[in-house]
Amino acid sequence: MPVNTARVAGVAVDTRHWIGGRRVTSPATFTDISPIDEQPIAEVARGGEVEAAAAVRAARDAFPRWAATPPDERAKVLHAIADGVEARIEELAQVETRDNGALLRSHRRSVMPRVAHNFRFFADWLGHLDAGDLEISGHREQISWDPSGVTAVITPWNAPLMLATWRIAPALAAGNTVVAKPPEWAPLTASLLADITSEAGLPDGVFNVVQGLGVEAGAPLVAHPDLARVAFTGSVATGRQVAAAAGAQLTPVSLELGGKSPLIVFADADLDLAVGQAVGQYDNAGQVCLAGTRLLVEDTIAGEFTARFAARAAVLRQGDPRDEAVDIGPNISRAHLERVDGYVRRAIAAGARALLGGSVNPVLGGLYYQPTLLGGAAPGAEILTEEVFGPVLTLQTFAGEDEAVALANSTRYGLAATMFTGDQARAERVSARLVAGTVWVNCFFVRDLRAPFGGAGQSGIGREGGTWSFDFYSDVKNTVYAGQGWRRDG
């Protein structure tokens, strides 16, 4: 096998950059380690400022042609990319599971199909971009969405391909060109996507991939003066750095950052439903920005809720995510596991109680952290205010709507909130008072790509989805036509 190719789960993956329609090497590499067993699976090209600049240059050179491509032709290419993803769902699922440790069954059944859907949806949404002509004082105003230029897309490791294409697809549909920087902890499916886009007929330079570490490749990329847009998903700390670098060039940014979302359970809720969804917050080993990690339960049902939660969580099976029977896999890396464990240890030292779990799985070891539930944390405690991003939930009680809302909003974040109640009027009252970009009532993780998505507070800047995505990735133009004074001939 060529030295620049890794065989991962039986799939050949090129570990070089993809710039201007060709594979590009770097003098150095970094080691990609699987969280399943902490074994190296690939040596990946370690790019930096040189490779980032080359990718932006290739994207800039390709932009005029792609921007001038009629929308229906762009849509055809995006549908061809979706076809390519669907033809390789098993390969993509196997590689990403080995790379980031998320459940193989989820990758097969929902994550990779969603990747294809991202391309199809935004390809089709091009046909919905019509604000209708406006009339004012005898003049006609026509709204249009013009391609803006080169877009940088920086994505996280918890769902790298799905979250990347949530931004890549609308950027390409809008007529932009893209430079993607995948996460160093799970970079491989971005390389496979490059192959798929090329096979689908996307012109050279329209989509580019620069591998590397964030400080070496991501930082110079987002600071590049030739970017028109920057889309980033990740932590608040890194989001600040991205915003500062892009702001120096006045480059517009779309930031999806952290979350510390509440999951509120009122006494009149369907308790089985609420408990099931609460236990479901351990999905992907808790490495989900939208997860309702703060369980807020009305005090009159707290005992019953906790007992049912413990019983339901006790049957969760943790282990190798390639096993179809497994419910929870590993955390992404040794450094991240130690970060998660540090939060738990400090919380317990400060007086919180481990109602469930509280340590690395004693049987599995490795990067497998037990599903954990902590109670008794003092108001304002670190464990209640900082994003842990692991299989760690907290339990607090409240006595009424006002206290529930106060607890729910007692965080700098505002990405999402989940609520369970049997009272529709209460649901409407409380949801109106919650600070969150998305509120789910008696459900969780239901999301239509037509709807806006984003965070309040320090959970992000901007909204994407449907026309909101095109508003960001395009230069929205208003052309005003006079109502008279036109020549009658010609």
Coordinates of N, CA, C and O in Angstrom, one line a residue, residues 297-457:
V297 N -35.4 18.4 38.1 CA -36.5 17.6 38.4 C -37.4 18.2 39.5 O -36.8 18.6 40.5
E298 N -38.7 18.3 39.3 CA -39.5 18.9 40.3 C -39.4 18.0 41.6 O -39.4 16.8 41.5
D299 N -39.3 18.7 42.7 CA -38.9 18.0 44.0 C -39.9 16.9 44.4 O -39.5 15.9 45.0
T300 N -41.2 17.0 44.1 CA -42.1 16.0 44.5 C -42.0 14.7 43.8 O -42.5 13.7 44.3
I301 N -41.2 14.7 42.7 CA -41.0 13.4 42.0 C -39.6 13.0 41.9 O -39.2 12.1 41.2
A302 N -38.7 13.8 42.5 CA -37.3 13.5 42.4 C -36.8 12.1 42.8 O -36.0 11.5 42.2
G303 N -37.4 11.6 43.9 CA -37.0 10.3 44.3 C -37.4 9.2 43.3 O -36.6 8.3 43.0
E304 N -38.6 9.3 42.8 CA -39.0 8.3 41.9 C -38.3 8.4 40.6 O -37.9 7.4 40.0
F305 N -38.0 9.7 40.1 CA -37.3 9.9 38.9 C -35.9 9.3 39.0 O -35.4 8.6 38.1
T306 N -35.2 9.5 40.2 CA -33.8 9.1 40.3 C -33.8 7.5 40.4 O -32.9 6.9 39.8
A307 N -34.8 6.9 41.0 CA -34.8 5.5 41.1 C -35.0 4.9 39.7 O -34.3 3.9 39.3
R308 N -35.9 5.4 38.9 CA -36.2 4.9 37.6 C -34.9 5.2 36.7 O -34.6 4.3 35.8
F309 N -34.3 6.3 36.8 CA -33.2 6.7 36.0 C -32.0 5.7 36.3 O -31.4 5.1 35.4
A310 N -31.8 5.4 37.6 CA -30.7 4.5 37.9 C -31.0 3.1 37.3 O -30.1 2.4 36.8
A311 N -32.2 2.6 37.4 CA -32.6 1.3 36.9 C -32.4 1.3 35.4 O -31.9 0.3 34.8
R312 N -32.8 2.3 34.7 CA -32.7 2.4 33.2 C -31.2 2.4 32.8 O -30.8 1.8 31.9
A313 N -30.4 3.3 33.5 CA -29.0 3.4 33.2 C -28.2 2.2 33.4 O -27.2 1.9 32.8
A314 N -28.7 1.4 34.4 CA -27.9 0.2 34.8 C -27.8 -0.8 33.7 O -26.9 -1.7 33.7
V315 N -28.8 -0.8 32.8 CA -28.8 -1.8 31.8 C -28.1 -1.4 30.5 O -28.0 -2.1 29.5
L316 N -27.6 -0.1 30.5 CA -26.8 0.3 29.4 C -25.5 -0.5 29.3 O -24.9 -0.8 30.3
R317 N -25.2 -0.9 28.0 CA -24.0 -1.7 27.8 C -22.9 -0.8 27.3 O -23.1 -0.2 26.2
Q318 N -21.7 -0.8 27.9 CA -20.6 0.0 27.5 C -19.5 -1.0 26.9 O -19.3 -2.0 27.5
G319 N -18.9 -0.5 25.8 CA -17.9 -1.4 25.2 C -17.5 -0.9 23.8 O -17.7 0.2 23.5
D320 N -17.0 -1.9 23.1 CA -16.5 -1.6 21.7 C -17.7 -1.1 20.8 O -18.7 -1.8 20.7
P321 N -17.6 0.1 20.3 CA -18.7 0.7 19.6 C -19.0 0.0 18.3 O -20.1 0.3 17.7
R322 N -18.2 -0.9 17.8 CA -18.5 -1.7 16.6 C -19.4 -2.8 16.9 O -20.0 -3.4 16.0
D323 N -19.7 -3.1 18.2 CA -20.6 -4.1 18.6 C -22.0 -3.5 18.5 O -22.3 -2.6 19.2
E324 N -22.9 -4.1 17.8 CA -24.3 -3.6 17.6 C -25.0 -3.6 18.9 O -26.0 -2.8 19.1
A325 N -24.7 -4.4 19.9 CA -25.4 -4.4 21.2 C -24.9 -3.3 22.2 O -25.5 -3.1 23.2
V326 N -23.8 -2.6 21.8 CA -23.3 -1.6 22.8 C -24.0 -0.3 22.7 O -24.4 0.1 21.6
D327 N -24.2 0.3 23.8 CA -24.9 1.6 23.9 C -24.0 2.8 24.1 O -24.3 3.9 23.7
I328 N -22.8 2.6 24.7 CA -21.9 3.7 25.0 C -20.5 3.2 24.7 O -20.0 2.2 25.2
G329 N -19.8 4.0 23.9 CA -18.4 3.7 23.6 C -17.4 4.5 24.4 O -17.8 5.0 25.5
P330 N -16.2 4.7 23.9 CA -15.2 5.4 24.7 C -15.3 7.0 24.5 O -15.9 7.5 23.6
N331 N -14.5 7.7 25.3 CA -14.2 9.1 25.1 C -13.1 9.2 24.0 O -12.5 8.2 23.7
I332 N -13.0 10.3 23.4 CA -12.2 10.5 22.2 C -10.7 10.3 22.4 O -10.0 9.8 21.5
S333 N -10.1 10.7 23.6 CA -8.7 10.6 23.7 C -8.3 10.6 25.2 O -9.1 10.8 26.1
R334 N -7.1 10.2 25.5 CA -6.6 10.2 26.9 C -6.7 11.6 27.5 O -7.1 11.7 28.6
A335 N -6.3 12.6 26.8 CA -6.3 13.9 27.3 C -7.8 14.3 27.7 O -8.0 14.9 28.7
H336 N -8.7 14.0 26.8 CA -10.1 14.4 27.1 C -10.7 13.6 28.2 O -11.4 14.1 29.1
L337 N -10.3 12.3 28.3 CA -10.8 11.5 29.4 C -10.3 12.0 30.7 O -11.1 12.1 31.7
E338 N -9.1 12.4 30.8 CA -8.6 13.0 32.0 C -9.3 14.3 32.4 O -9.5 14.7 33.5
R339 N -9.6 15.1 31.3 CA -10.4 16.3 31.6 C -11.7 16.0 32.2 O -12.2 16.7 33.2
V340 N -12.5 15.0 31.6 CA -13.8 14.6 32.1 C -13.6 14.2 33.6 O -14.4 14.6 34.5
D341 N -12.7 13.3 33.8 CA -12.5 12.7 35.2 C -12.1 13.9 36.2 O -12.5 13.8 37.3
G342 N -11.4 14.8 35.7 CA -11.0 15.9 36.6 C -12.2 16.7 37.0 O -12.3 17.1 38.2
Y343 N -13.2 16.9 36.1 CA -14.4 17.6 36.5 C -15.1 16.8 37.6 O -15.6 17.4 38.6
V344 N -15.2 15.5 37.4 CA -16.0 14.7 38.4 C -15.3 14.7 39.7 O -15.9 14.8 40.8
R345 N -14.0 14.5 39.7 CA -13.2 14.4 41.0 C -13.3 15.7 41.8 O -13.5 15.7 43.0
R346 N -13.2 16.8 41.0 CA -13.3 18.1 41.7 C -14.7 18.3 42.3 O -14.9 18.9 43.4
A347 N -15.7 17.9 41.5 CA -17.1 18.0 42.0 C -17.3 17.3 43.3 O -17.9 17.7 44.2
I348 N -16.8 16.0 43.3 CA -17.0 15.2 44.5 C -16.2 15.8 45.7 O -16.7 15.8 46.8
A349 N -15.0 16.3 45.4 CA -14.2 16.9 46.5 C -14.9 18.1 47.1 O -14.8 18.4 48.2
A350 N -15.8 18.8 46.2 CA -16.5 20.0 46.6 C -17.8 19.7 47.3 O -18.5 20.6 47.7
G351 N -18.1 18.4 47.4 CA -19.4 18.0 48.1 C -20.4 17.3 47.3 O -21.5 16.9 47.9
A352 N -20.3 17.2 46.0 CA -21.3 16.5 45.2 C -21.2 15.0 45.5 O -20.1 14.5 45.9
R353 N -22.3 14.3 45.2 CA -22.3 12.8 45.4 C -22.5 12.1 44.1 O -23.2 12.5 43.2
A354 N -21.8 11.0 44.0 CA -21.9 10.2 42.8 C -23.1 9.2 43.0 O -23.0 8.3 43.7
L355 N -24.2 9.6 42.3 CA -25.4 8.7 42.4 C -25.3 7.5 41.4 O -26.0 6.5 41.6
L356 N -24.4 7.7 40.5 CA -24.2 6.6 39.5 C -22.8 6.8 38.9 O -22.4 8.0 38.6
G357 N -22.0 5.8 38.7 CA -20.7 5.9 38.1 C -19.7 6.7 38.9 O -19.6 6.6 40.1
G358 N -19.0 7.5 38.2 CA -18.0 8.4 38.8 C -16.6 8.1 38.6 O -15.7 8.8 39.2
S359 N -16.3 7.2 37.6 CA -14.9 6.9 37.3 C -14.8 6.1 36.0 O -15.8 5.8 35.4
V360 N -13.6 5.9 35.6 CA -13.3 5.0 34.4 C -13.9 3.6 34.7 O -13.9 3.1 35.8
N361 N -14.5 3.0 33.6 CA -15.1 1.7 33.8 C -14.1 0.7 34.3 O -13.0 0.5 33.7
P362 N -14.3 0.1 35.5 CA -13.3 -0.7 36.1 C -13.0 -2.0 35.4 O -11.9 -2.6 35.6
V363 N -13.9 -2.4 34.5 CA -13.6 -3.6 33.8 C -13.0 -3.3 32.5 O -12.0 -4.0 32.1
L364 N -13.4 -2.3 31.8 CA -12.9 -2.0 30.4 C -11.6 -1.2 30.5 O -10.8 -1.4 29.6
G365 N -11.5 -0.3 31.4 CA -10.4 0.6 31.5 C -10.3 1.4 30.2 O -11.3 1.9 29.7
G366 N -9.1 1.7 29.7 CA -8.9 2.5 28.5 C -9.6 3.8 28.6 O -9.5 4.6 29.6
L367 N -10.3 4.2 27.6 CA -11.0 5.5 27.5 C -12.5 5.4 27.8 O -13.3 6.3 27.4
Y368 N -12.9 4.3 28.5 CA -14.3 4.0 28.7 C -14.7 4.6 30.1 O -14.4 4.0 31.1
Y369 N -15.4 5.7 30.1 CA -15.8 6.4 31.3 C -17.2 6.0 31.6 O -18.1 6.0 30.8
Q370 N -17.5 5.6 32.9 CA -18.8 5.1 33.2 C -19.9 6.2 33.1 O -19.6 7.4 33.4
P371 N -21.1 5.9 32.7 CA -22.2 6.8 32.7 C -22.3 7.3 34.2 O -22.4 6.5 35.1
T372 N -22.3 8.6 34.4 CA -22.2 9.2 35.7 C -23.3 10.1 36.0 O -23.7 10.9 35.1
L373 N -23.9 10.1 37.2 CA -24.9 11.1 37.6 C -24.4 11.6 39.0 O -24.2 10.9 39.9
L374 N -24.3 12.9 39.1 CA -23.9 13.6 40.3 C -25.0 14.4 40.9 O -25.7 15.1 40.2
G375 N -25.2 14.3 42.2 CA -26.2 15.1 42.9 C -25.6 15.9 44.0 O -24.4 15.6 44.4
G376 N -26.3 16.8 44.5 CA -25.8 17.6 45.7 C -24.8 18.6 45.4 O -24.2 19.2 46.4
A377 N -24.6 19.0 44.2 CA -23.6 20.1 43.9 C -24.2 21.4 44.4 O -25.4 21.7 44.2
A378 N -23.3 22.3 44.9 CA -23.7 23.6 45.4 C -24.0 24.5 44.2 O -23.4 24.4 43.1
P379 N -25.0 25.4 44.4 CA -25.3 26.3 43.3 C -24.1 27.1 42.9 O -23.2 27.5 43.7
G380 N -24.0 27.2 41.5 CA -22.8 27.9 41.0 C -21.6 27.0 40.9 O -20.5 27.5 40.4
A381 N -21.6 25.8 41.3 CA -20.5 24.9 41.2 C -20.0 24.7 39.8 O -20.8 24.7 38.8
E382 N -18.7 24.4 39.7 CA -18.1 24.2 38.3 C -18.8 23.2 37.6 O -19.1 23.3 36.4
I383 N -19.2 22.1 38.2 CA -19.8 20.9 37.5 C -21.2 21.3 37.0 O -21.7 20.7 36.0
L384 N -21.8 22.4 37.5 CA -23.1 22.9 37.0 C -23.0 24.0 36.0 O -24.0 24.3 35.3
T385 N -21.8 24.5 35.8 CA -21.7 25.7 34.9 C -20.8 25.5 33.7 O -20.9 26.2 32.8
E386 N -19.8 24.5 33.8 CA -18.9 24.3 32.8 C -19.2 23.1 31.9 O -19.7 22.1 32.5
E387 N -19.0 23.1 30.7 CA -19.3 22.0 29.8 C -18.2 20.9 30.0 O -17.0 21.1 29.7
V388 N -18.7 19.7 30.4 CA -17.8 18.6 30.7 C -17.5 17.8 29.4 O -16.4 17.3 29.1
F389 N -18.6 17.6 28.6 CA -18.5 16.9 27.3 C -18.0 15.5 27.4 O -17.2 15.0 26.8
G390 N -18.7 14.8 28.4 CA -18.5 13.4 28.6 C -19.7 12.8 29.2 O -20.8 13.6 29.3
P391 N -19.7 11.6 29.6 CA -21.0 10.9 30.1 C -21.3 11.3 31.5 O -21.4 10.4 32.4
V392 N -21.4 12.6 31.8 CA -21.6 13.1 33.1 C -22.8 14.0 33.2 O -22.8 15.0 32.5
L393 N -23.8 13.6 34.0 CA -25.0 14.4 34.2 C -25.1 14.9 35.6 O -24.5 14.2 36.5
T394 N -25.8 16.0 35.9 CA -26.0 16.4 37.2 C -27.5 16.4 37.5 O -28.3 16.6 36.6
L395 N -27.9 16.3 38.8 CA -29.3 16.3 39.2 C -29.5 17.4 40.2 O -28.8 17.5 41.2
Q396 N -30.5 18.3 39.9 CA -31.0 19.3 40.8 C -32.5 19.3 40.9 O -33.2 18.8 39.9
T397 N -33.0 19.8 42.0 CA -34.5 19.8 42.1 C -35.0 21.2 42.2 O -34.2 22.2 42.5
F398 N -36.3 21.4 41.9 CA -36.9 22.7 42.0 C -38.3 22.6 42.5 O -38.9 21.5 42.5
A399 N -38.9 23.7 43.0 CA -40.2 23.7 43.6 C -41.3 24.3 42.7 O -42.5 24.1 43.1
G400 N -41.0 24.9 41.6 CA -42.0 25.5 40.8 C -41.4 26.1 39.5 O -40.2 26.0 39.3
E401 N -42.3 26.7 38.7 CA -41.8 27.1 37.4 C -40.7 28.2 37.5 O -39.7 28.2 36.8
D402 N -40.9 29.1 38.4 CA -39.9 30.2 38.5 C -38.5 29.7 38.9 O -37.5 30.1 38.3
E403 N -38.5 28.7 39.8 CA -37.2 28.2 40.2 C -36.6 27.3 39.1 O -35.4 27.3 38.8
A404 N -37.5 26.6 38.4 CA -37.0 25.8 37.2 C -36.4 26.7 36.2 O -35.3 26.4 35.6
V405 N -37.0 27.8 35.8 CA -36.5 28.7 34.8 C -35.2 29.4 35.3 O -34.2 29.5 34.6
A406 N -35.1 29.7 36.6 CA -33.9 30.3 37.1 C -32.7 29.4 37.1 O -31.6 29.8 36.7
L407 N -33.0 28.1 37.4 CA -31.9 27.1 37.3 C -31.5 26.9 35.9 O -30.3 26.8 35.6
A408 N -32.5 26.8 35.0 CA -32.2 26.5 33.6 C -31.3 27.6 33.0 O -30.4 27.3 32.2
N409 N -31.6 28.8 33.4 CA -30.9 30.0 32.8 C -29.7 30.4 33.5 O -29.0 31.4 33.2
S410 N -29.3 29.6 34.6 CA -28.1 30.0 35.4 C -26.8 29.5 34.8 O -26.0 28.8 35.4
T411 N -26.6 29.8 33.5 CA -25.4 29.4 32.8 C -25.1 30.5 31.8 O -26.0 31.2 31.3
R412 N -23.8 30.6 31.3 CA -23.5 31.5 30.3 C -23.9 30.9 28.9 O -23.8 31.6 27.9
Y413 N -24.2 29.6 28.9 CA -24.6 29.0 27.6 C -26.1 29.2 27.3 O -26.9 29.5 28.1
G414 N -26.4 28.9 26.0 CA -27.8 28.9 25.6 C -28.0 28.2 24.3 O -28.7 28.7 23.4
L415 N -27.5 27.0 24.2 CA -27.6 26.2 23.0 C -29.0 25.6 22.8 O -29.6 25.7 21.8
A416 N -29.4 24.9 23.9 CA -30.7 24.1 23.8 C -31.3 23.9 25.2 O -30.6 24.2 26.2
A417 N -32.5 23.5 25.2 CA -33.2 23.2 26.5 C -34.3 22.1 26.1 O -34.8 22.2 25.1
T418 N -34.5 21.2 27.1 CA -35.5 20.2 26.9 C -36.4 20.2 28.1 O -36.0 20.4 29.2
M419 N -37.7 20.0 27.9 CA -38.7 20.1 28.9 C -39.7 19.0 28.8 O -40.2 18.7 27.7
F420 N -40.1 18.4 29.9 CA -41.2 17.4 29.9 C -42.3 17.9 30.8 O -42.1 18.1 32.0
T421 N -43.5 18.0 30.3 CA -44.7 18.4 31.1 C -45.9 17.9 30.3 O -45.9 17.8 29.1
G422 N -47.0 17.7 31.1 CA -48.3 17.3 30.5 C -49.2 18.5 30.2 O -50.3 18.3 29.8
D423 N -48.7 19.7 30.6 CA -49.5 20.9 30.5 C -49.1 21.8 29.4 O -48.0 22.4 29.5
Q424 N -49.9 21.9 28.3 CA -49.4 22.7 27.2 C -49.2 24.2 27.5 O -48.3 24.8 27.0
A425 N -50.1 24.7 28.3 CA -50.0 26.1 28.7 C -48.7 26.3 29.5 O -48.0 27.3 29.2
R426 N -48.3 25.4 30.4 CA -47.0 25.5 31.1 C -45.9 25.4 30.1 O -44.9 26.2 30.2
A427 N -46.0 24.5 29.1 CA -44.9 24.3 28.2 C -44.6 25.6 27.4 O -43.5 26.0 27.2
E428 N -45.7 26.3 27.0 CA -45.6 27.6 26.3 C -45.0 28.7 27.2 O -44.2 29.5 26.8
R429 N -45.5 28.7 28.4 CA -45.0 29.8 29.4 C -43.5 29.6 29.6 O -42.7 30.6 29.5
V430 N -43.1 28.4 30.0 CA -41.8 28.2 30.4 C -40.8 28.3 29.2 O -39.7 28.9 29.3
S431 N -41.2 27.7 28.0 CA -40.3 27.8 26.9 C -40.0 29.2 26.4 O -38.9 29.5 26.0
A432 N -41.0 30.1 26.6 CA -40.8 31.5 26.3 C -39.8 32.2 27.2 O -39.2 33.2 26.7
R433 N -39.6 31.6 28.3 CA -38.6 32.2 29.3 C -37.3 31.6 29.2 O -36.3 32.1 29.9
L434 N -37.1 30.5 28.5 CA -35.8 29.8 28.5 C -34.9 30.5 27.5 O -35.3 30.9 26.4
V435 N -33.6 30.7 27.9 CA -32.6 31.3 27.0 C -31.9 30.1 26.3 O -31.1 29.4 26.8
A436 N -32.4 29.9 25.1 CA -31.9 28.7 24.3 C -32.2 28.9 22.8 O -33.2 29.5 22.5
G437 N -31.3 28.5 22.0 CA -31.5 28.5 20.5 C -32.6 27.5 20.1 O -33.3 27.8 19.1
T438 N -32.7 26.4 20.8 CA -33.7 25.4 20.5 C -34.3 24.9 21.8 O -33.5 24.6 22.7
V439 N -35.6 24.8 21.8 CA -36.3 24.2 23.0 C -37.1 23.0 22.5 O -37.9 23.1 21.6
W440 N -36.9 21.8 23.1 CA -37.6 20.6 22.8 C -38.6 20.4 23.9 O -38.2 20.4 25.1
V441 N -39.9 20.1 23.6 CA -40.9 19.9 24.6 C -41.4 18.4 24.4 O -41.9 18.1 23.3
N442 N -41.2 17.6 25.4 CA -41.6 16.2 25.4 C -41.0 15.4 24.2 O -41.6 14.5 23.6
C443 N -39.8 15.8 23.8 CA -39.0 15.2 22.8 C -37.6 15.6 22.9 O -37.3 16.5 23.7
F444 N -36.7 15.1 22.0 CA -35.3 15.5 22.0 C -34.7 15.2 20.7 O -35.0 14.2 20.1
F445 N -33.9 16.1 20.2 CA -33.0 15.9 19.0 C -33.8 15.8 17.7 O -33.4 15.2 16.8
V446 N -35.0 16.4 17.7 CA -35.8 16.5 16.5 C -35.5 17.8 15.8 O -35.6 18.9 16.4
R447 N -35.0 17.7 14.6 CA -34.5 18.9 13.9 C -34.8 18.8 12.4 O -34.3 17.9 11.7
D448 N -35.5 19.8 11.9 CA -35.7 19.9 10.5 C -34.7 20.9 9.9 O -34.5 22.0 10.5
L449 N -34.1 20.5 8.8 CA -33.1 21.4 8.2 C -33.6 22.7 7.7 O -32.9 23.7 7.4
R450 N -34.9 22.9 7.6 CA -35.5 24.1 7.2 C -35.5 25.1 8.4 O -35.7 26.3 8.2
A451 N -35.4 24.7 9.6 CA -35.5 25.5 10.8 C -34.2 26.1 11.1 O -33.1 25.6 10.8
P452 N -34.2 27.3 11.8 CA -32.9 27.9 12.3 C -32.3 27.1 13.4 O -32.9 26.6 14.2
F453 N -31.0 27.1 13.4 CA -30.2 26.4 14.4 C -29.0 27.3 14.8 O -28.3 27.9 14.0
G454 N -28.8 27.4 16.1 CA -27.7 28.2 16.7 C -27.9 28.4 18.2 O -28.9 28.0 18.7
G455 N -27.0 29.1 18.8 CA -27.0 29.3 20.2 C -27.2 30.7 20.7 O -26.8 31.7 20.0
A456 N -27.7 30.9 21.9 CA -27.7 32.1 22.6 C -26.6 32.2 23.5 O -25.9 31.2 23.8
G457 N -26.3 33.4 24.1 CA -25.2 33.6 25.0 C -23.9 33.1 24.4 O -23.6 33.5 23.3

